[in-house]
Amino acid sequence: MAKDALWWRQAAIYQIYPRSFYDSNGDGIGDLNGIIEKVPYLKSLNLDAVWLSPFYPSALADGGYDVDDYRDVDPKIGTLKDFDRMVKALHKADISLIIDIVPNHSSNQHKWFKEALASEPGSKARDRYIFRDGRGKNGELPPNDWPSHFVPSAWTRTNNPDGTPGQWYLHLFAPEQPDWNWDNREVEEDFLKTLRFWADRGVDGFRIDVAHALKKDLKRIYTAKKNNVDGFKIPQNGTDVLFDRNEVHEVYKTWRKLFNEYNPPKFAVAEAYVKAKRRMLYARPDELGQAFNFDLLGAYYGAKDFKRIITENLKLAKSEGSSSTWVFNNHDRVRHTTRFGLPKKVDLRTWLLADGKSHKVDMELGLQRARAATLMLLALPGCTYLYQGEELALPEVPDLPESELADPIWKRTSGTEKGRDGCRVSIPWSEATAHKHFKGLSAEIQESASDSMLNFYR
Ligand code: GLC
Ligand code: CA
């Protein structure tokens, strides 16, 4: 594929959440062969690239963002051979492929985490992760009171090989997602190996999960004050103990050198939940090159806010030599047709918790607004990220039965926060198999309706 090296600066990139995209063999889970089968559909959307959310072997404690093995495909959804065929099929259709890299944490099923558990405190194996003795008389208290993103604590106690209670390990997300120690040389080298593994297989770029969290000030574990897990609320000078530390940029400078060994150079985009100015540092040309801008995702529908956000971000991107990115939807957020169909004052978390019954969605209004907003989005200079299903105008599904809630947020908050399953419901390819909230919105029906959202996106 002879693409311009800077193709990604002005691109439409479509996110696939593989497990709910297309299930080609009917075993209940979307798969890589399903993506291959849908290449003509992707092609019909005139996309520049697909971003594939994690497809690695995983127990799915966090929808695949808990990776057991960074250099393989989950047998539930395919094989490395299928992956190679998928790359070929996409490239043949002139669609680039970006894959998700999850460097902040592995899963607790990763062979190195198992090795760490079986090894002594202070061992080399434990140093790849962040193990510490607890406080209190018998180490029964966690090293500090940091919360995790999926609450409550960011620490979980382990058992020693002989069954007695042992050290604690750090996990900024679920306990099944132990954080890597990025001051460990082996960890650093293993990720370079992973990036090269996929780059050599023909992958065109990488989306870096929680890019701002890798480096921590481990010396302050016992002395740090309660830390804020919200990257927007931390100090803006790169000195927070956990997030957006200045040293994290050294990691991406090293990665950029590796990316530039390829022709064209590999592309990368940072997911960094920090304020716009700090976020742009990750997008510098000698680092990842691009960073997600989530400002529109967090805004309500309205010209005034849209204009402010767009103006600010165009200016910032220019100042760091990057291009802007725009996004209304992803696998972590309530879908935009629904957001725009609810009154501005509605708190989405509360609405989700009430199974969507606390406020009625004005779907007609939501659709009209989504259409207008998308038209604006796709006309802006820069790179646009689309999330599977938004081209079908899919609404959020707020009332999934408890048995179908897989997001760790639901269980970890003891049911006080619903989580993100409502935007991860399977794509309705046909009317017959469509979820009840998606009836009338299947790809099958929209294909032939000239005024459908699908044809609008095309
Ligand atoms: C990112 C992902 C999210 C995941 C989290 C932990 O924010 O988008 O889905 O839960 O990282 O990996
Ligand atoms: Ca399947």
Short mmCIF file of C-alpha atoms and ligand atoms in Angstrom, two decimals:
data_model
loop_
_atom_site.label_atom_id
_atom_site.label_comp_id
_atom_site.label_asym_id
_atom_site.label_seq_id
_atom_site.Cartn_x
_atom_site.Cartn_y
_atom_site.Cartn_z
CA MET A 1 0.00 0.00 0.00
CA ALA A 2 1.60 3.24 -1.07
CA LYS A 3 0.04 5.62 1.40
CA ASP A 4 1.41 9.03 2.16
CA ALA A 5 3.40 8.88 5.42
CA LEU A 6 1.12 11.49 6.96
CA TRP A 7 -2.18 9.93 5.85
CA TRP A 8 -3.41 9.89 9.45
CA ARG A 9 -3.43 13.66 9.78
CA GLN A 10 -6.63 13.90 7.73
CA ALA A 11 -8.36 10.56 8.13
CA ALA A 12 -11.58 8.81 9.05
CA ILE A 13 -10.79 5.96 11.44
CA TYR A 14 -13.42 3.41 12.47
CA GLN A 15 -13.21 1.62 15.79
CA ILE A 16 -14.09 -2.06 15.89
CA TYR A 17 -14.84 -3.67 19.23
CA PRO A 18 -14.27 -7.18 17.91
CA ARG A 19 -16.50 -9.16 20.23
CA SER A 20 -19.63 -7.27 19.28
CA PHE A 21 -18.87 -6.54 15.64
CA TYR A 22 -19.69 -9.65 13.61
CA ASP A 23 -19.91 -13.26 14.78
CA SER A 24 -19.11 -15.26 11.64
CA ASN A 25 -19.51 -18.75 13.11
CA GLY A 26 -22.51 -18.14 15.36
CA ASP A 27 -20.83 -19.13 18.62
CA GLY A 28 -22.02 -15.94 20.29
CA ILE A 29 -18.86 -13.84 20.03
CA GLY A 30 -17.66 -11.57 17.23
CA ASP A 31 -14.47 -12.74 15.57
CA LEU A 32 -11.67 -11.88 13.17
CA ASN A 33 -13.25 -13.84 10.32
CA GLY A 34 -16.31 -11.69 10.90
CA ILE A 35 -14.21 -8.59 10.26
CA ILE A 36 -12.83 -10.16 7.08
CA GLU A 37 -16.36 -10.87 5.88
CA LYS A 38 -17.35 -7.28 6.52
CA VAL A 39 -14.46 -5.66 4.64
CA PRO A 40 -16.77 -4.72 1.74
CA TYR A 41 -19.04 -2.98 4.26
CA LEU A 42 -16.07 -1.12 5.77
CA LYS A 43 -14.91 -0.22 2.30
CA SER A 44 -18.35 1.18 1.50
CA LEU A 45 -17.92 3.64 4.40
CA ASN A 46 -14.89 5.20 2.69
CA LEU A 47 -12.69 4.75 5.72
CA ASP A 48 -8.97 5.35 5.86
CA ALA A 49 -8.34 2.97 8.72
CA VAL A 50 -9.78 0.60 11.25
CA TRP A 51 -8.77 0.73 14.92
CA LEU A 52 -9.19 -2.68 16.46
CA SER A 53 -9.81 -2.84 20.21
CA PRO A 54 -7.98 -5.67 22.05
CA PHE A 55 -8.17 -9.08 20.37
CA TYR A 56 -5.52 -10.77 22.55
CA PRO A 57 -6.01 -13.85 24.71
CA SER A 58 -7.96 -12.61 27.70
CA ALA A 59 -10.40 -13.75 30.36
CA LEU A 60 -12.33 -10.55 29.49
CA ALA A 61 -12.31 -9.17 33.02
CA ASP A 62 -12.31 -5.75 31.31
CA GLY A 63 -13.51 -6.53 27.80
CA GLY A 64 -10.03 -7.57 26.64
CA TYR A 65 -8.15 -4.64 28.21
CA ASP A 66 -6.77 -7.36 30.47
CA VAL A 67 -4.19 -8.98 28.20
CA ASP A 68 -2.83 -12.49 28.91
CA ASP A 69 -0.42 -12.53 25.98
CA TYR A 70 0.46 -9.46 23.92
CA ARG A 71 1.71 -11.45 20.94
CA ASP A 72 -1.20 -13.74 20.16
CA VAL A 73 -4.88 -13.76 19.21
CA ASP A 74 -7.64 -14.85 21.60
CA PRO A 75 -8.58 -18.38 20.49
CA LYS A 76 -12.21 -17.43 21.19
CA ILE A 77 -12.10 -15.02 18.26
CA GLY A 78 -9.45 -16.35 15.89
CA THR A 79 -5.83 -17.24 15.25
CA LEU A 80 -2.69 -15.44 14.14
CA LYS A 81 -3.36 -16.85 10.69
CA ASP A 82 -6.81 -15.21 10.69
CA PHE A 83 -5.13 -12.01 11.81
CA ASP A 84 -2.74 -12.11 8.85
CA ARG A 85 -5.65 -12.74 6.47
CA MET A 86 -7.51 -9.82 8.02
CA VAL A 87 -4.54 -7.48 7.51
CA LYS A 88 -4.34 -8.59 3.89
CA ALA A 89 -8.07 -8.14 3.27
CA LEU A 90 -8.08 -4.66 4.82
CA HIS A 91 -4.99 -3.57 2.92
CA LYS A 92 -6.43 -4.86 -0.31
CA ALA A 93 -9.40 -2.56 0.31
CA ASP A 94 -6.93 0.27 1.02
CA ILE A 95 -7.87 0.38 4.71
CA SER A 96 -5.02 0.71 7.23
CA LEU A 97 -5.06 -1.18 10.51
CA ILE A 98 -4.40 0.28 13.94
CA ILE A 99 -4.34 -2.00 16.96
CA ASP A 100 -4.79 -1.32 20.65
CA ILE A 101 -1.70 -1.61 22.85
CA VAL A 102 -2.34 -1.86 26.59
CA PRO A 103 0.96 -0.98 28.28
CA ASN A 104 -0.16 0.20 31.72
CA HIS A 105 -1.27 -3.21 32.95
CA SER A 106 -1.41 -6.84 31.87
CA SER A 107 -3.98 -9.33 33.08
CA ASN A 108 -3.47 -11.44 36.17
CA GLN A 109 -3.30 -14.42 33.80
CA HIS A 110 -0.15 -13.13 32.10
CA LYS A 111 2.70 -15.61 32.54
CA TRP A 112 4.89 -12.96 34.18
CA PHE A 113 2.24 -12.13 36.76
CA LYS A 114 1.82 -15.80 37.61
CA GLU A 115 5.58 -16.06 37.91
CA ALA A 116 5.61 -13.01 40.18
CA LEU A 117 3.01 -14.55 42.48
CA ALA A 118 5.01 -17.75 42.73
CA SER A 119 8.23 -15.85 43.51
CA GLU A 120 9.64 -14.29 46.66
CA PRO A 121 9.13 -10.65 47.65
CA GLY A 122 12.02 -8.65 46.29
CA SER A 123 12.62 -11.11 43.44
CA LYS A 124 13.27 -10.16 39.83
CA ALA A 125 9.91 -11.60 38.85
CA ARG A 126 8.07 -9.35 41.31
CA ASP A 127 9.93 -6.28 40.15
CA ARG A 128 8.17 -6.39 36.76
CA TYR A 129 5.00 -5.37 38.60
CA ILE A 130 4.45 -3.12 41.61
CA PHE A 131 4.44 -5.30 44.73
CA ARG A 132 4.77 -3.74 48.18
CA ASP A 133 4.47 -4.79 51.81
CA GLY A 134 1.29 -3.64 53.49
CA ARG A 135 1.12 -1.27 56.43
CA GLY A 136 -0.14 -2.20 59.88
CA LYS A 137 1.18 -4.75 62.35
CA ASN A 138 0.92 -7.70 59.99
CA GLY A 139 0.85 -5.85 56.69
CA GLU A 140 -2.94 -6.07 56.71
CA LEU A 141 -3.41 -2.50 55.43
CA PRO A 142 -2.71 -1.49 51.82
CA PRO A 143 0.50 0.52 51.23
CA ASN A 144 -1.62 3.65 50.76
CA ASP A 145 -5.23 4.75 50.20
CA TRP A 146 -5.22 5.21 46.43
CA PRO A 147 -8.52 4.32 44.80
CA SER A 148 -8.62 2.49 41.47
CA HIS A 149 -10.62 3.66 38.48
CA PHE A 150 -12.97 0.78 39.09
CA VAL A 151 -12.90 1.35 42.88
CA PRO A 152 -12.53 0.75 45.69
CA SER A 153 -8.80 0.24 46.33
CA ALA A 154 -5.92 0.24 43.83
CA TRP A 155 -4.20 -2.45 45.92
CA THR A 156 -4.96 -6.14 46.30
CA ARG A 157 -3.28 -8.43 48.77
CA THR A 158 -1.74 -11.67 47.55
CA ASN A 159 -1.17 -14.99 49.19
CA ASN A 160 2.32 -16.38 49.53
CA PRO A 161 3.00 -19.71 47.81
CA ASP A 162 2.47 -21.37 51.24
CA GLY A 163 -1.00 -19.81 51.57
CA THR A 164 -0.19 -17.17 54.20
CA PRO A 165 -1.16 -13.54 53.39
CA GLY A 166 1.60 -11.76 51.54
CA GLN A 167 2.41 -8.55 49.70
CA TRP A 168 0.05 -6.20 47.92
CA TYR A 169 0.15 -5.24 44.22
CA LEU A 170 -0.96 -2.07 42.48
CA HIS A 171 -3.76 -1.99 39.92
CA LEU A 172 -5.15 1.33 38.75
CA PHE A 173 -8.06 -0.55 37.17
CA ALA A 174 -9.56 -3.93 38.17
CA PRO A 175 -7.64 -6.37 40.40
CA GLU A 176 -7.39 -8.58 37.31
CA GLN A 177 -5.27 -5.81 35.72
CA PRO A 178 -1.96 -5.52 37.63
CA ASP A 179 0.08 -2.45 36.67
CA TRP A 180 3.48 -2.98 35.06
CA ASN A 181 6.56 -1.45 36.60
CA TRP A 182 7.81 0.82 33.83
CA ASP A 183 11.11 1.38 35.64
CA ASN A 184 11.91 -2.24 34.87
CA ARG A 185 14.14 -2.78 31.86
CA GLU A 186 12.61 -6.14 30.93
CA VAL A 187 9.13 -4.64 30.78
CA GLU A 188 10.36 -1.86 28.53
CA GLU A 189 12.08 -4.32 26.22
CA ASP A 190 9.13 -6.66 26.11
CA PHE A 191 6.88 -3.89 24.82
CA LEU A 192 9.38 -3.00 22.11
CA LYS A 193 9.28 -6.65 21.13
CA THR A 194 5.47 -6.55 21.02
CA LEU A 195 5.36 -3.39 18.90
CA ARG A 196 7.85 -4.90 16.47
CA PHE A 197 5.94 -8.19 16.39
CA TRP A 198 2.77 -6.49 15.10
CA ALA A 199 4.53 -3.89 12.98
CA ASP A 200 6.33 -6.70 11.15
CA ARG A 201 2.97 -8.39 10.60
CA GLY A 202 1.82 -5.36 8.65
CA VAL A 203 -0.06 -3.38 11.28
CA ASP A 204 0.03 0.32 10.35
CA GLY A 205 -0.28 1.89 13.76
CA PHE A 206 -1.13 1.71 17.43
CA ARG A 207 -3.67 3.18 19.82
CA ILE A 208 -2.01 3.49 23.22
CA ASP A 209 -4.32 2.72 26.12
CA VAL A 210 -4.04 4.96 29.22
CA ALA A 211 -0.86 6.42 27.76
CA HIS A 212 -0.44 8.92 30.59
CA ALA A 213 -0.19 6.39 33.43
CA LEU A 214 2.88 4.27 32.69
CA LYS A 215 5.48 6.04 34.82
CA LYS A 216 4.88 6.32 38.54
CA ASP A 217 6.94 7.84 41.30
CA LEU A 218 7.40 4.59 43.20
CA LYS A 219 9.49 6.28 45.89
CA ARG A 220 6.37 8.09 47.09
CA ILE A 221 4.16 5.04 47.54
CA TYR A 222 4.22 5.21 51.34
CA THR A 223 4.30 8.97 51.64
CA ALA A 224 1.96 10.16 48.88
CA LYS A 225 -1.26 11.86 49.86
CA LYS A 226 -4.52 10.46 48.56
CA ASN A 227 -4.21 10.64 44.79
CA ASN A 228 -6.88 11.76 42.38
CA VAL A 229 -7.62 9.20 39.66
CA ASP A 230 -9.01 11.88 37.41
CA GLY A 231 -6.27 13.04 35.06
CA PHE A 232 -8.03 16.38 34.65
CA LYS A 233 -7.64 17.18 38.33
CA ILE A 234 -3.95 16.49 38.79
CA PRO A 235 -1.20 19.14 38.81
CA GLN A 236 -0.37 20.41 35.33
CA ASN A 237 3.41 20.28 35.66
CA GLY A 238 4.09 16.57 35.26
CA THR A 239 4.81 15.89 38.93
CA ASP A 240 1.75 13.89 40.00
CA VAL A 241 2.78 10.62 41.61
CA LEU A 242 0.76 8.49 39.17
CA PHE A 243 -0.37 10.34 36.07
CA ASP A 244 1.07 12.33 33.22
CA ARG A 245 4.56 12.35 34.69
CA ASN A 246 7.23 14.04 32.61
CA GLU A 247 9.29 10.82 32.35
CA VAL A 248 6.52 9.04 30.47
CA HIS A 249 7.54 10.94 27.37
CA GLU A 250 10.89 9.16 27.33
CA VAL A 251 8.99 5.93 26.68
CA TYR A 252 7.25 7.37 23.64
CA LYS A 253 10.43 8.92 22.28
CA THR A 254 11.92 5.44 22.25
CA TRP A 255 8.80 4.02 20.60
CA ARG A 256 8.86 6.72 17.93
CA LYS A 257 12.39 5.67 16.95
CA LEU A 258 11.11 2.14 16.44
CA PHE A 259 8.08 3.38 14.46
CA ASN A 260 10.33 5.42 12.21
CA GLU A 261 12.33 2.37 11.22
CA TYR A 262 9.38 1.47 9.02
CA ASN A 263 8.42 3.00 5.71
CA PRO A 264 5.99 4.64 5.98
CA PRO A 265 6.60 5.18 9.70
CA LYS A 266 4.07 3.54 11.99
CA PHE A 267 1.34 5.78 13.28
CA ALA A 268 0.32 6.12 16.94
CA VAL A 269 -2.36 7.84 18.95
CA ALA A 270 -2.41 8.38 22.71
CA GLU A 271 -5.39 7.88 24.95
CA ALA A 272 -4.40 10.39 27.62
CA TYR A 273 -7.17 11.64 29.89
CA VAL A 274 -5.49 14.90 30.81
CA LYS A 275 -6.17 18.54 30.02
CA ALA A 276 -5.80 19.62 26.40
CA LYS A 277 -2.47 21.38 26.82
CA ARG A 278 -0.78 18.42 28.52
CA ARG A 279 -2.40 15.97 26.13
CA MET A 280 -0.74 17.61 23.15
CA LEU A 281 2.70 16.73 24.52
CA TYR A 282 1.98 13.09 23.63
CA ALA A 283 1.22 14.19 20.06
CA ARG A 284 4.61 15.74 19.40
CA PRO A 285 6.21 14.49 16.18
CA ASP A 286 9.07 12.80 18.04
CA GLU A 287 6.58 10.95 20.26
CA LEU A 288 3.28 9.30 19.37
CA GLY A 289 2.29 11.95 16.81
CA GLN A 290 -1.36 12.15 17.75
CA ALA A 291 -3.59 12.22 20.86
CA PHE A 292 -7.32 11.71 21.22
CA ASN A 293 -9.24 14.85 21.91
CA PHE A 294 -12.23 13.88 24.04
CA ASP A 295 -13.54 17.39 24.52
CA LEU A 296 -16.45 16.99 22.10
CA LEU A 297 -17.33 13.66 23.67
CA GLY A 298 -17.83 15.40 26.96
CA ALA A 299 -19.78 18.34 25.54
CA TYR A 300 -23.51 18.65 25.11
CA TYR A 301 -24.95 19.53 21.70
CA GLY A 302 -24.62 23.25 21.06
CA ALA A 303 -22.89 25.63 18.66
CA LYS A 304 -21.27 27.73 21.35
CA ASP A 305 -19.46 24.91 23.12
CA PHE A 306 -18.61 23.15 19.89
CA LYS A 307 -17.05 26.29 18.50
CA ARG A 308 -14.99 26.97 21.62
CA ILE A 309 -13.67 23.39 21.69
CA ILE A 310 -12.87 23.31 18.00
CA THR A 311 -11.07 26.65 18.00
CA GLU A 312 -9.01 25.73 21.03
CA ASN A 313 -8.02 22.33 19.70
CA LEU A 314 -7.07 23.50 16.23
CA LYS A 315 -4.79 26.04 17.82
CA LEU A 316 -3.22 23.53 20.21
CA ALA A 317 -2.64 20.89 17.56
CA LYS A 318 -0.86 23.40 15.40
CA SER A 319 1.36 24.52 18.25
CA GLU A 320 2.71 20.99 18.72
CA GLY A 321 2.95 20.19 15.02
CA SER A 322 0.16 17.61 15.09
CA SER A 323 -3.31 17.53 13.59
CA SER A 324 -6.52 17.62 15.61
CA THR A 325 -8.63 14.59 16.37
CA TRP A 326 -12.40 14.54 16.82
CA VAL A 327 -14.67 11.96 18.35
CA PHE A 328 -18.28 11.65 19.47
CA ASN A 329 -18.35 7.96 20.38
CA ASN A 330 -16.24 5.11 21.66
CA HIS A 331 -16.60 1.90 23.65
CA ASP A 332 -16.45 3.77 26.97
CA ARG A 333 -19.20 6.35 26.50
CA VAL A 334 -22.98 6.67 26.11
CA ARG A 335 -23.79 6.82 22.39
CA HIS A 336 -24.26 10.29 20.94
CA THR A 337 -27.77 9.83 19.49
CA THR A 338 -28.91 9.11 23.04
CA ARG A 339 -26.87 11.87 24.68
CA PHE A 340 -28.26 14.47 22.31
CA GLY A 341 -31.81 13.19 22.76
CA LEU A 342 -31.70 13.69 26.53
CA PRO A 343 -32.04 17.10 28.18
CA LYS A 344 -28.71 18.74 28.98
CA LYS A 345 -29.22 18.60 32.73
CA VAL A 346 -29.48 14.80 32.81
CA ASP A 347 -26.60 13.09 34.56
CA LEU A 348 -25.82 10.11 32.35
CA ARG A 349 -24.65 7.87 35.17
CA THR A 350 -27.87 8.37 37.07
CA TRP A 351 -29.88 7.84 33.90
CA LEU A 352 -28.07 4.57 33.17
CA LEU A 353 -28.52 3.36 36.71
CA ALA A 354 -32.28 3.91 36.35
CA ASP A 355 -32.21 1.69 33.24
CA GLY A 356 -32.95 4.80 31.19
CA LYS A 357 -36.35 5.20 32.88
CA SER A 358 -35.66 8.45 34.73
CA HIS A 359 -35.86 10.50 31.52
CA LYS A 360 -37.34 9.74 28.14
CA VAL A 361 -34.98 10.07 25.19
CA ASP A 362 -36.34 12.22 22.37
CA MET A 363 -34.98 9.95 19.67
CA GLU A 364 -36.20 12.15 16.81
CA LEU A 365 -34.26 15.09 18.23
CA GLY A 366 -31.25 12.91 19.10
CA LEU A 367 -31.07 11.63 15.54
CA GLN A 368 -31.35 15.06 13.96
CA ARG A 369 -28.66 16.43 16.22
CA ALA A 370 -26.40 13.43 15.71
CA ARG A 371 -26.71 13.90 11.98
CA ALA A 372 -25.85 17.60 12.13
CA ALA A 373 -23.01 17.04 14.59
CA THR A 374 -21.53 14.26 12.45
CA LEU A 375 -21.68 16.38 9.33
CA MET A 376 -19.72 19.05 11.19
CA LEU A 377 -17.28 16.49 12.58
CA LEU A 378 -16.44 14.99 9.21
CA ALA A 379 -15.94 18.41 7.67
CA LEU A 380 -13.40 19.56 10.26
CA PRO A 381 -9.71 19.57 9.43
CA GLY A 382 -7.94 16.70 11.19
CA CYS A 383 -8.62 13.10 11.99
CA THR A 384 -12.05 11.74 12.93
CA TYR A 385 -12.66 8.63 14.99
CA LEU A 386 -15.95 6.80 14.51
CA TYR A 387 -17.19 3.95 16.66
CA GLN A 388 -18.89 0.90 15.18
CA GLY A 389 -22.65 1.30 15.04
CA GLU A 390 -22.80 5.09 15.06
CA GLU A 391 -23.20 4.91 11.28
CA LEU A 392 -26.41 2.97 12.00
CA ALA A 393 -27.59 5.62 14.48
CA LEU A 394 -27.59 3.04 17.26
CA PRO A 395 -28.86 4.31 20.60
CA GLU A 396 -27.43 3.38 23.97
CA VAL A 397 -29.01 0.26 25.48
CA PRO A 398 -29.61 1.33 29.09
CA ASP A 399 -31.65 -1.62 30.32
CA LEU A 400 -29.54 -4.71 29.73
CA PRO A 401 -30.41 -7.43 32.25
CA GLU A 402 -27.90 -7.85 35.04
CA SER A 403 -26.81 -11.17 33.57
CA GLU A 404 -25.52 -9.31 30.51
CA LEU A 405 -23.51 -6.69 32.38
CA ALA A 406 -19.86 -7.60 31.85
CA ASP A 407 -18.17 -4.29 32.70
CA PRO A 408 -16.17 -4.65 35.94
CA ILE A 409 -17.48 -1.23 36.97
CA TRP A 410 -20.91 -2.71 37.72
CA LYS A 411 -19.67 -5.33 40.18
CA ARG A 412 -16.84 -3.29 41.66
CA THR A 413 -19.16 -0.44 42.57
CA SER A 414 -21.65 -2.94 44.06
CA GLY A 415 -24.20 -1.90 41.48
CA THR A 416 -24.02 1.82 42.14
CA GLU A 417 -22.59 2.49 38.69
CA LYS A 418 -23.83 0.71 35.61
CA GLY A 419 -20.73 0.74 33.45
CA ARG A 420 -20.23 0.69 29.70
CA ASP A 421 -22.06 -2.36 28.37
CA GLY A 422 -24.88 -0.30 26.84
CA CYS A 423 -22.63 0.97 24.03
CA ARG A 424 -21.06 -2.43 23.39
CA VAL A 425 -24.16 -4.32 22.23
CA SER A 426 -23.76 -6.38 19.04
CA ILE A 427 -24.12 -4.62 15.72
CA PRO A 428 -27.51 -5.38 14.11
CA TRP A 429 -26.58 -6.76 10.71
CA SER A 430 -30.06 -8.13 10.07
CA GLU A 431 -33.51 -7.30 11.44
CA ALA A 432 -33.98 -10.87 12.61
CA THR A 433 -30.96 -10.80 14.94
CA ALA A 434 -31.17 -7.15 16.03
CA HIS A 435 -31.42 -6.26 19.73
CA LYS A 436 -34.91 -4.95 20.57
CA HIS A 437 -33.67 -1.35 20.79
CA PHE A 438 -32.10 -1.69 17.34
CA LYS A 439 -35.17 -2.87 15.40
CA GLY A 440 -35.54 -0.86 12.23
CA LEU A 441 -31.88 0.17 12.39
CA SER A 442 -30.22 -2.94 10.98
CA ALA A 443 -27.60 -2.58 8.27
CA GLU A 444 -29.82 -4.75 6.09
CA ILE A 445 -32.65 -2.19 6.17
CA GLN A 446 -30.47 0.91 6.00
CA GLU A 447 -28.54 -0.39 3.02
CA SER A 448 -31.38 0.26 0.62
CA ALA A 449 -32.91 3.37 2.23
CA SER A 450 -31.29 6.34 0.52
CA ASP A 451 -31.96 8.68 3.45
CA SER A 452 -30.66 6.27 6.12
CA MET A 453 -27.91 7.22 8.56
CA LEU A 454 -25.72 4.55 6.97
CA ASN A 455 -25.90 6.17 3.58
CA PHE A 456 -25.43 9.57 5.18
CA TYR A 457 -22.14 8.44 6.74
CA ARG A 458 -21.02 6.98 3.44
C1 GLC B 1 -9.06 2.63 28.52
C2 GLC B 1 -10.07 1.84 27.73
C3 GLC B 1 -11.08 1.25 28.66
C4 GLC B 1 -10.36 0.35 29.67
C5 GLC B 1 -9.24 1.10 30.37
C6 GLC B 1 -8.33 0.15 31.10
O1 GLC B 1 -9.62 3.75 29.12
O2 GLC B 1 -10.64 2.64 26.73
O3 GLC B 1 -12.06 0.52 27.98
O4 GLC B 1 -11.29 -0.11 30.61
O5 GLC B 1 -8.44 1.81 29.47
O6 GLC B 1 -7.54 -0.57 30.20
CA CA B 2 -17.65 -16.20 16.69
#
